[in-house]
Short mmCIF file of C-alpha atoms in Angstrom, two decimals:
data_model
loop_
_atom_site.label_atom_id
_atom_site.label_comp_id
_atom_site.label_asym_id
_atom_site.label_seq_id
_atom_site.Cartn_x
_atom_site.Cartn_y
_atom_site.Cartn_z
CA MET O 11 -19.34 -10.64 -0.58
CA PRO O 12 -21.14 -9.47 2.60
CA ILE O 13 -20.03 -6.30 4.33
CA ALA O 14 -19.06 -7.69 7.69
CA THR O 15 -16.44 -7.96 10.40
CA VAL O 16 -15.36 -11.61 10.56
CA ASN O 17 -12.63 -12.36 13.09
CA PRO O 18 -9.96 -14.33 11.19
CA ALA O 19 -8.59 -15.76 14.44
CA ASN O 20 -11.72 -17.86 14.90
CA GLY O 21 -14.03 -17.29 11.90
CA GLU O 22 -16.71 -15.64 14.03
CA THR O 23 -18.91 -13.00 12.37
CA LEU O 24 -19.04 -10.06 14.77
CA LYS O 25 -20.88 -7.35 12.89
CA THR O 26 -22.73 -7.06 9.58
CA TYR O 27 -23.80 -4.03 7.60
CA GLU O 28 -26.39 -3.49 4.89
CA PRO O 29 -24.82 -2.05 1.76
CA MET O 30 -25.85 1.50 0.94
CA GLY O 31 -28.64 1.72 -1.60
CA GLU O 32 -28.63 3.78 -4.76
CA GLU O 33 -30.39 6.70 -3.09
CA GLU O 34 -27.78 6.98 -0.33
CA VAL O 35 -24.90 6.69 -2.80
CA GLU O 36 -26.51 9.42 -4.90
CA ARG O 37 -26.90 11.65 -1.84
CA ARG O 38 -23.23 11.23 -1.02
CA LEU O 39 -22.13 11.95 -4.57
CA GLN O 40 -24.20 15.13 -4.55
CA LEU O 41 -22.69 16.10 -1.20
CA ALA O 42 -19.17 15.46 -2.46
CA GLN O 43 -19.72 17.66 -5.49
CA ALA O 44 -21.32 20.46 -3.47
CA THR O 45 -18.66 20.33 -0.77
CA PHE O 46 -15.85 20.49 -3.29
CA ARG O 47 -17.13 23.79 -4.68
CA THR O 48 -16.47 25.47 -1.34
CA TYR O 49 -13.68 23.28 0.05
CA ARG O 50 -11.43 23.98 -2.94
CA THR O 51 -11.39 27.65 -1.91
CA THR O 52 -10.18 26.99 1.63
CA VAL O 53 -6.66 28.08 2.49
CA PHE O 54 -3.79 25.73 3.30
CA ALA O 55 -3.67 26.92 6.89
CA ASP O 56 -7.23 25.70 7.53
CA ARG O 57 -6.67 22.36 5.81
CA ALA O 58 -3.46 21.88 7.77
CA ARG O 59 -5.19 22.67 11.05
CA TRP O 60 -7.91 20.11 10.38
CA LEU O 61 -5.46 17.44 9.23
CA SER O 62 -3.23 18.02 12.25
CA LYS O 63 -6.28 17.65 14.47
CA ALA O 64 -7.08 14.34 12.75
CA ALA O 65 -3.56 13.19 13.56
CA ASP O 66 -4.01 14.15 17.22
CA LEU O 67 -7.33 12.31 17.40
CA LEU O 68 -5.82 9.24 15.77
CA ASP O 69 -3.06 9.22 18.36
CA GLU O 70 -5.69 9.36 21.09
CA ASP O 71 -7.65 6.53 19.45
CA ARG O 72 -4.62 4.34 18.77
CA GLN O 73 -5.49 1.60 21.25
CA GLU O 74 -9.13 1.39 20.22
CA ILE O 75 -8.69 1.52 16.45
CA GLY O 76 -5.71 -0.82 16.72
CA ARG O 77 -7.93 -3.43 18.30
CA VAL O 78 -10.59 -2.89 15.62
CA MET O 79 -8.06 -3.50 12.83
CA THR O 80 -6.73 -6.62 14.53
CA VAL O 81 -10.20 -8.08 14.98
CA GLU O 82 -11.23 -7.22 11.43
CA MET O 83 -8.20 -8.54 9.51
CA GLY O 84 -5.91 -10.32 11.96
CA LYS O 85 -2.93 -7.99 12.12
CA PRO O 86 -0.84 -8.54 15.29
CA ILE O 87 -1.91 -5.85 17.76
CA LYS O 88 1.50 -4.18 18.04
CA GLN O 89 1.56 -3.76 14.29
CA SER O 90 -1.96 -2.30 14.33
CA ARG O 91 -0.96 0.37 16.81
CA ALA O 92 2.18 1.08 14.81
CA GLU O 93 0.06 1.51 11.68
CA ALA O 94 -2.11 4.09 13.43
CA ALA O 95 1.00 5.99 14.57
CA LYS O 96 2.40 5.92 11.03
CA CYS O 97 -0.82 7.40 9.70
CA ALA O 98 -0.69 10.26 12.20
CA LYS O 99 2.91 10.92 11.16
CA ALA O 100 1.95 11.11 7.48
CA MET O 101 -0.92 13.47 8.23
CA ARG O 102 1.42 15.85 10.02
CA TRP O 103 3.99 15.56 7.24
CA TYR O 104 1.48 16.74 4.64
CA ALA O 105 -0.07 19.33 6.93
CA GLU O 106 3.36 20.93 7.35
CA ARG O 107 4.55 20.68 3.73
CA ALA O 108 1.59 20.73 1.33
CA GLU O 109 1.58 24.48 0.77
CA ARG O 110 5.24 24.40 -0.26
CA LEU O 111 4.82 21.28 -2.38
CA LEU O 112 1.95 22.89 -4.30
CA ALA O 113 3.34 26.41 -4.51
CA ASP O 114 3.22 28.14 -7.89
CA GLU O 115 6.29 27.51 -10.03
CA GLU O 116 7.86 30.03 -12.38
CA PRO O 117 9.79 28.74 -15.42
CA ALA O 118 13.20 30.09 -16.30
CA GLU O 119 13.15 33.74 -17.34
CA THR O 120 14.73 32.93 -20.72
CA ASP O 121 11.91 30.48 -21.49
CA VAL O 122 9.30 33.04 -20.43
CA ARG O 123 10.77 35.66 -22.78
CA ASP O 124 11.09 33.11 -25.57
CA SER O 125 7.35 32.38 -25.31
CA GLY O 126 6.51 36.06 -25.71
CA ALA O 127 5.13 36.35 -22.18
CA SER O 128 5.78 38.82 -19.43
CA ARG O 129 5.10 36.15 -16.83
CA VAL O 130 4.34 32.42 -16.75
CA ARG O 131 3.23 30.44 -13.74
CA VAL O 132 2.50 26.76 -13.21
CA ARG O 133 -0.28 26.22 -10.67
CA TYR O 134 -1.52 23.07 -8.95
CA ARG O 135 -5.29 23.09 -8.66
CA PRO O 136 -7.52 20.34 -7.20
CA LEU O 137 -9.51 18.07 -9.51
CA GLY O 138 -12.63 17.35 -7.43
CA PRO O 139 -14.10 14.20 -5.87
CA VAL O 140 -11.63 11.30 -6.04
CA LEU O 141 -12.76 7.69 -5.59
CA ALA O 142 -10.41 5.52 -3.51
CA VAL O 143 -10.83 1.74 -3.78
CA MET O 144 -8.79 0.35 -0.92
CA PRO O 145 -7.74 -3.09 0.42
CA TRP O 146 -7.95 -4.72 3.82
CA ASN O 147 -4.28 -5.46 4.52
CA PHE O 148 -3.33 -1.99 5.83
CA PRO O 149 -6.84 -0.71 6.45
CA LEU O 150 -5.76 2.67 7.87
CA TRP O 151 -2.48 3.33 6.09
CA GLN O 152 -3.63 2.59 2.56
CA VAL O 153 -6.42 5.13 2.96
CA VAL O 154 -4.48 7.84 4.78
CA ARG O 155 -1.64 7.87 2.27
CA PHE O 156 -4.27 8.81 -0.32
CA ALA O 157 -6.49 10.99 1.86
CA ALA O 158 -3.87 13.20 3.51
CA PRO O 159 -2.37 14.57 0.29
CA ALA O 160 -5.71 14.64 -1.54
CA LEU O 161 -7.39 16.69 1.18
CA MET O 162 -4.43 19.04 1.49
CA ALA O 163 -4.56 19.59 -2.28
CA GLY O 164 -8.19 20.68 -2.01
CA ASN O 165 -9.83 17.51 -3.31
CA VAL O 166 -12.58 15.57 -1.55
CA GLY O 167 -12.52 11.81 -1.04
CA LEU O 168 -14.97 8.96 -1.57
CA LEU O 169 -13.78 5.72 0.06
CA LYS O 170 -14.88 2.31 -1.14
CA HIS O 171 -13.02 0.15 1.37
CA ALA O 172 -12.70 -3.63 1.41
CA SER O 173 -15.94 -5.24 2.55
CA SER O 174 -14.12 -7.08 5.33
CA VAL O 175 -13.07 -3.91 7.22
CA PRO O 176 -16.28 -1.87 7.51
CA GLN O 177 -15.63 -0.66 11.06
CA THR O 178 -12.26 0.80 10.05
CA ALA O 179 -13.87 2.41 7.01
CA LEU O 180 -16.57 4.09 9.07
CA TYR O 181 -14.01 5.17 11.66
CA LEU O 182 -12.05 7.05 9.00
CA GLU O 183 -15.08 9.05 7.89
CA ASP O 184 -15.85 9.92 11.50
CA LEU O 185 -12.20 10.82 12.20
CA PHE O 186 -12.00 13.45 9.47
CA HIS O 187 -15.39 14.88 10.43
CA ARG O 188 -14.40 15.15 14.10
CA ALA O 189 -11.20 16.88 13.06
CA GLY O 190 -13.14 19.75 11.49
CA PHE O 191 -13.40 18.82 7.83
CA ALA O 192 -16.84 19.51 6.35
CA GLU O 193 -19.14 16.50 6.18
CA GLY O 194 -18.66 15.93 2.44
CA CYS O 195 -14.86 16.20 2.41
CA PHE O 196 -14.34 12.52 3.16
CA GLN O 197 -17.14 9.96 2.90
CA THR O 198 -17.19 6.20 3.23
CA LEU O 199 -19.35 4.31 0.73
CA LEU O 200 -20.43 0.99 2.23
CA VAL O 201 -20.98 -0.77 -1.08
CA GLY O 202 -19.84 -3.99 -2.68
CA SER O 203 -17.29 -4.29 -5.47
CA ALA O 204 -20.03 -4.46 -8.11
CA ALA O 205 -20.97 -0.85 -7.38
CA VAL O 206 -17.50 0.55 -8.19
CA ASP O 207 -17.98 0.63 -11.95
CA GLY O 208 -21.14 2.76 -11.78
CA ILE O 209 -19.63 5.17 -9.26
CA LEU O 210 -16.47 5.61 -11.34
CA ARG O 211 -18.58 6.29 -14.44
CA ASP O 212 -20.45 9.09 -12.66
CA GLU O 213 -19.40 12.45 -14.11
CA ARG O 214 -19.03 13.94 -10.64
CA VAL O 215 -16.15 11.58 -9.83
CA MET O 216 -13.07 13.11 -11.39
CA ALA O 217 -10.39 10.49 -10.72
CA ALA O 218 -9.68 7.24 -8.92
CA THR O 219 -6.96 5.49 -6.98
CA LEU O 220 -6.85 1.78 -6.27
CA THR O 221 -4.61 -0.39 -4.15
CA GLY O 222 -5.38 -4.06 -4.57
CA SER O 223 -5.21 -7.04 -6.86
CA GLU O 224 -4.24 -7.04 -10.50
CA PRO O 225 -7.78 -8.00 -11.69
CA ALA O 226 -9.31 -5.18 -9.64
CA GLY O 227 -6.77 -2.72 -11.02
CA ARG O 228 -7.46 -3.84 -14.57
CA ALA O 229 -11.22 -3.35 -14.07
CA VAL O 230 -10.84 0.15 -12.64
CA ALA O 231 -8.27 1.15 -15.28
CA THR O 232 -10.57 -0.09 -18.06
CA THR O 233 -13.54 1.93 -16.87
CA ALA O 234 -11.41 4.99 -16.15
CA GLY O 235 -9.90 4.72 -19.61
CA GLU O 236 -13.34 4.65 -21.21
CA MET O 237 -14.36 7.70 -19.18
CA ILE O 238 -10.99 9.50 -19.69
CA LYS O 239 -10.32 9.79 -15.96
CA LYS O 240 -6.98 9.89 -14.17
CA THR O 241 -6.05 6.84 -12.11
CA VAL O 242 -3.24 5.75 -9.82
CA LEU O 243 -2.85 2.00 -9.32
CA GLU O 244 -0.77 0.16 -6.73
CA LEU O 245 -1.18 -3.54 -7.35
CA GLY O 246 0.67 -6.69 -6.39
CA GLY O 247 4.33 -7.27 -5.74
CA SER O 248 6.74 -10.17 -5.61
CA ASP O 249 9.73 -8.27 -4.32
CA PRO O 250 13.24 -9.75 -4.59
CA TYR O 251 15.59 -9.78 -1.61
CA ILE O 252 19.13 -10.19 -2.92
CA VAL O 253 22.05 -11.13 -0.68
CA MET O 254 25.59 -10.80 -2.02
CA PRO O 255 28.85 -12.14 -0.48
CA SER O 256 29.89 -8.80 1.07
CA ALA O 257 26.63 -8.48 3.04
CA ASP O 258 26.39 -8.50 6.81
CA LEU O 259 24.91 -12.00 6.79
CA ASP O 260 23.54 -12.06 10.32
CA ARG O 261 21.76 -8.75 9.83
CA ALA O 262 20.54 -9.68 6.35
CA ALA O 263 18.98 -12.91 7.64
CA GLU O 264 17.42 -11.21 10.66
CA VAL O 265 15.81 -8.47 8.57
CA ALA O 266 14.75 -11.03 5.96
CA VAL O 267 12.43 -12.69 8.47
CA THR O 268 10.70 -9.41 9.29
CA ALA O 269 10.61 -8.42 5.63
CA ARG O 270 8.79 -11.64 4.75
CA VAL O 271 6.29 -11.89 7.61
CA GLN O 272 5.35 -8.25 8.28
CA ASN O 273 1.55 -8.14 8.47
CA THR O 274 1.62 -11.97 8.40
CA GLY O 275 3.18 -11.73 4.95
CA GLN O 276 0.15 -9.93 3.55
CA SER O 277 1.96 -6.91 2.18
CA CYS O 278 2.58 -5.93 -1.43
CA ILE O 279 6.05 -4.67 -0.48
CA ALA O 280 6.98 -7.66 1.66
CA ALA O 281 10.10 -9.43 0.39
CA LYS O 282 8.95 -12.69 -1.15
CA ARG O 283 11.77 -14.08 -3.30
CA PHE O 284 15.12 -14.49 -1.56
CA ILE O 285 17.96 -14.61 -4.09
CA VAL O 286 21.27 -15.45 -2.46
CA HIS O 287 24.74 -15.64 -3.98
CA THR O 288 26.00 -19.22 -3.94
CA ASP O 289 29.02 -18.29 -1.78
CA VAL O 290 26.76 -17.38 1.16
CA HIS O 291 23.59 -19.26 0.23
CA ASP O 292 23.83 -22.11 2.71
CA ALA O 293 24.86 -19.92 5.63
CA PHE O 294 22.03 -17.48 4.91
CA ALA O 295 19.49 -20.28 4.47
CA GLU O 296 20.38 -21.77 7.85
CA ARG O 297 19.94 -18.43 9.63
CA PHE O 298 16.78 -17.53 7.71
CA VAL O 299 15.00 -20.83 8.33
CA GLU O 300 15.98 -20.73 11.99
CA GLY O 301 14.46 -17.25 12.28
CA MET O 302 11.25 -18.22 10.51
CA GLU O 303 10.80 -21.29 12.72
CA ALA O 304 11.29 -19.21 15.88
CA LEU O 305 8.40 -16.82 15.15
CA LYS O 306 5.50 -16.78 17.59
CA VAL O 307 2.29 -17.64 15.74
CA GLY O 308 -0.95 -17.13 17.62
CA ASP O 309 -3.76 -14.88 18.79
CA PRO O 310 -3.14 -11.48 17.16
CA LEU O 311 -4.51 -9.69 20.23
CA GLN O 312 -1.65 -11.04 22.34
CA GLU O 313 1.27 -8.64 22.70
CA ASP O 314 3.95 -11.24 21.91
CA THR O 315 2.34 -12.59 18.72
CA GLU O 316 4.49 -12.04 15.63
CA VAL O 317 2.38 -13.87 13.03
CA GLY O 318 -1.39 -13.88 13.16
CA PRO O 319 -4.01 -15.56 10.99
CA LEU O 320 -4.47 -14.75 7.34
CA ALA O 321 -7.26 -12.26 6.78
CA SER O 322 -9.63 -14.68 5.07
CA GLU O 323 -10.24 -18.36 4.55
CA GLN O 324 -9.92 -17.89 0.80
CA GLY O 325 -6.56 -16.19 1.29
CA ARG O 326 -5.26 -19.21 3.15
CA THR O 327 -6.63 -21.56 0.49
CA ASP O 328 -4.91 -19.58 -2.26
CA LEU O 329 -1.61 -19.71 -0.37
CA GLU O 330 -1.93 -23.45 0.26
CA GLU O 331 -2.52 -24.07 -3.43
CA LEU O 332 0.68 -22.23 -4.36
CA VAL O 333 2.70 -24.25 -1.85
CA ASP O 334 1.09 -27.57 -2.81
CA ASP O 335 1.74 -26.89 -6.50
CA ALA O 336 5.41 -26.22 -5.74
CA LYS O 337 5.74 -29.38 -3.66
CA ARG O 338 4.17 -31.51 -6.38
CA SER O 339 6.63 -30.04 -8.87
CA GLY O 340 9.68 -30.86 -6.75
CA ALA O 341 10.22 -27.91 -4.41
CA GLU O 342 11.66 -28.72 -1.00
CA VAL O 343 9.99 -27.39 2.15
CA LEU O 344 12.64 -26.21 4.63
CA CYS O 345 10.04 -25.26 7.26
CA GLY O 346 6.26 -24.95 7.52
CA GLY O 347 4.28 -25.94 4.47
CA ALA O 348 1.07 -27.29 6.03
CA ARG O 349 -1.89 -25.67 7.75
CA PRO O 350 -2.17 -26.27 11.49
CA ASP O 351 -5.16 -27.87 13.21
CA GLY O 352 -7.62 -25.69 15.09
CA PRO O 353 -9.81 -22.67 14.47
CA GLY O 354 -8.79 -19.57 12.56
CA TRP O 355 -7.13 -19.04 9.21
CA TYR O 356 -3.54 -19.65 10.27
CA TYR O 357 -0.66 -20.73 8.06
CA PRO O 358 2.88 -21.30 9.36
CA PRO O 359 5.96 -19.37 8.26
CA THR O 360 7.22 -21.40 5.31
CA VAL O 361 10.42 -21.51 3.26
CA LEU O 362 10.57 -23.26 -0.13
CA THR O 363 13.71 -24.02 -2.09
CA GLY O 364 14.30 -25.66 -5.44
CA VAL O 365 11.68 -23.41 -7.02
CA THR O 366 11.59 -23.42 -10.84
CA ARG O 367 10.05 -21.14 -13.44
CA GLN O 368 7.31 -23.71 -14.09
CA MET O 369 5.92 -23.44 -10.55
CA ARG O 370 3.06 -21.06 -9.88
CA VAL O 371 4.78 -19.62 -6.81
CA HIS O 372 7.57 -18.37 -9.08
CA ARG O 373 5.14 -16.34 -11.21
CA GLU O 374 2.38 -15.42 -8.74
CA GLU O 375 2.39 -13.34 -5.58
CA ALA O 376 2.39 -15.39 -2.36
CA PHE O 377 0.22 -13.27 -0.07
CA GLY O 378 1.12 -14.80 3.25
CA PRO O 379 4.19 -15.97 5.22
CA VAL O 380 5.71 -18.09 2.43
CA ALA O 381 9.24 -17.37 1.16
CA THR O 382 10.98 -18.81 -1.89
CA LEU O 383 14.76 -19.25 -1.74
CA TYR O 384 16.95 -19.11 -4.86
CA ARG O 385 20.67 -19.64 -5.46
CA ALA O 386 22.48 -17.22 -7.80
CA GLY O 387 25.98 -17.81 -9.19
CA ASP O 388 26.81 -14.14 -9.68
CA LEU O 389 25.33 -10.64 -9.86
CA ASP O 390 24.03 -11.12 -13.40
CA GLU O 391 22.15 -14.25 -12.46
CA ALA O 392 20.74 -12.54 -9.37
CA LEU O 393 19.40 -9.75 -11.57
CA LEU O 394 17.99 -12.25 -14.04
CA ILE O 395 16.05 -14.05 -11.32
CA ALA O 396 14.96 -10.81 -9.65
CA ASN O 397 13.52 -9.35 -12.85
CA ASP O 398 11.88 -12.62 -13.92
CA THR O 399 8.48 -11.58 -12.59
CA PRO O 400 5.45 -9.74 -13.94
CA PHE O 401 5.65 -7.41 -10.93
CA GLY O 402 7.93 -4.50 -10.13
CA LEU O 403 6.95 -2.82 -6.89
CA SER O 404 10.07 -2.70 -4.72
CA SER O 405 13.31 -4.61 -4.13
CA ASN O 406 15.93 -5.23 -1.46
CA VAL O 407 19.68 -5.61 -1.92
CA TRP O 408 22.29 -6.54 0.67
CA THR O 409 25.86 -5.67 -0.33
CA ARG O 410 28.71 -3.46 0.83
CA ASP O 411 30.19 -3.20 -2.66
CA THR O 412 29.47 0.27 -4.08
CA ASP O 413 29.76 -0.90 -7.68
CA GLU O 414 27.14 -3.57 -7.01
CA VAL O 415 24.85 -0.99 -5.41
CA GLU O 416 24.98 1.14 -8.55
CA ARG O 417 24.40 -1.85 -10.81
CA PHE O 418 21.34 -2.99 -8.88
CA ALA O 419 19.98 0.56 -8.66
CA GLU O 420 20.29 0.85 -12.43
CA ASP O 421 19.03 -2.57 -13.54
CA LEU O 422 16.42 -3.78 -11.05
CA GLU O 423 12.95 -3.41 -12.57
CA ALA O 424 11.15 -1.93 -9.57
CA GLY O 425 9.77 1.31 -8.22
CA ALA O 426 12.25 1.29 -5.34
CA VAL O 427 15.60 -0.26 -4.44
CA TYR O 428 16.37 -0.57 -0.71
CA VAL O 429 20.03 -1.29 0.04
CA ASN O 430 20.97 -2.98 3.33
CA GLY O 431 17.51 -2.47 4.74
CA MET O 432 13.88 -3.52 4.41
CA THR O 433 11.42 -1.85 2.06
CA ALA O 434 9.13 0.52 3.92
CA SER O 435 6.87 3.36 2.81
CA HIS O 436 7.57 6.85 4.16
CA PRO O 437 5.61 10.03 3.46
CA ALA O 438 8.71 11.82 2.11
CA PHE O 439 9.50 9.29 -0.63
CA PRO O 440 7.51 8.40 -3.76
CA PHE O 441 5.84 4.99 -3.65
CA GLY O 442 4.65 2.88 -6.58
CA GLY O 443 5.70 0.33 -9.13
CA VAL O 444 6.19 -0.68 -12.75
CA LYS O 445 5.00 -3.56 -14.91
CA ARG O 446 1.93 -5.24 -13.39
CA SER O 447 2.52 -3.57 -10.04
CA GLY O 448 0.70 -0.53 -11.40
CA TYR O 449 1.46 3.06 -12.31
CA GLY O 450 1.53 6.51 -10.77
CA ARG O 451 3.01 7.41 -7.42
CA GLU O 452 1.73 7.92 -3.92
CA LEU O 453 3.36 9.91 -1.10
CA SER O 454 5.94 12.72 -1.32
CA GLY O 455 5.48 15.69 -3.60
CA HIS O 456 4.92 13.34 -6.51
CA GLY O 457 1.91 11.80 -4.77
CA ILE O 458 0.18 15.05 -3.85
CA ARG O 459 0.43 16.28 -7.45
CA GLU O 460 -1.12 13.13 -8.97
CA PHE O 461 -4.63 14.47 -8.41
CA CYS O 462 -4.00 18.07 -9.37
CA ASN O 463 -4.83 20.02 -12.50
CA ILE O 464 -1.34 21.22 -13.43
CA THR O 465 -2.20 24.56 -15.00
CA THR O 466 -0.04 26.87 -17.09
CA VAL O 467 -0.92 30.53 -16.57
CA TRP O 468 0.60 32.60 -19.42
CA GLN O 469 0.45 36.40 -19.35
CA GLY O 470 1.31 38.59 -22.32
CA ALA O 471 3.32 41.77 -22.16
#
């Protein structure tokens, strides 16, 4: 795959880049290793000052980098600017809290005495250079939610970004350098996917994080396992959105539209499977379809656009194949369901009903504005449908019944349960999944400790 900016709104190639050769990759690996030796000794106050400066610069650059993201992967421009603002917020969150989150911990005095020690401390020390293999769908956020905690912990980062967002990738390296971080603290590697295996095998790379597809996660996990290296994986999702009879139906349907089409539906945590109790199914379906049909699809650079093009031609083809397979197998299309004429990789907001377990769209992630609608007879059936997926990233539940809330919180197989609201990542809360959605956690105190050497310091009497 070439490293290039291709505008998904019209298919025009705007900028191409030559992949870095072996010599340049080697130079950057050497620089990362050398920089880590000194960067790991910096104090939290300096790291926080640099990260806060990066947040300030990102705020200043919001218009410009927002346009770059939109042109590179098709995100509606308002969402691009919001993504930049979210990244700045996360940077400040970690700048303000990292020292406390990584402070030494002292076990209970009784346990210390029982071990025969006069003092025991648990320390969080950085690992070293961490390789981040990142996707195109949130080209700033996916990187920053790794980079902010990793840099505050004293690690250095090596970014292998998606080949379709090279300008965003290079911007990130420049951003951290302008903010005051040493040159080797955060480096972008403009290389293709084939180069990842060799880089991960290099003894100077201490760990890796990947957000992306299940096959990519499996490849990275396999290599990391062979090399005995820590990994964090955030892979696909096919999140359920459950609506029970006590829900605020108007609000649930309104939020459902946004939850399905955020980032043109190209989000791992977008709600994809809408499971509605039979008592309110028809009323919800009417509202939901009406909302999906009313969305403004068009040029992502226009301020009023709500749904832009898919990021790639292949992405649209994959989505079409899922929908066509469902239609051939008897699913009913309530809206959308066919690509429009004209340039660009557009696909309309689509709702399918009558989906069965034999259809591919039931088992596979629909990465685009396609929703599947299910009818559930009761809470148990809703749970059965919700958990009938290889994924387990997040989930959404709409109910005002406290007993139902507790049941869903206990039995949904997912890394998060959002009640009466839409799944969203926030720097204060751990983020990640179970089953084929990956392992490990990003964000919060859990995320910053993922790439730390958790060290016991035992002192005798």
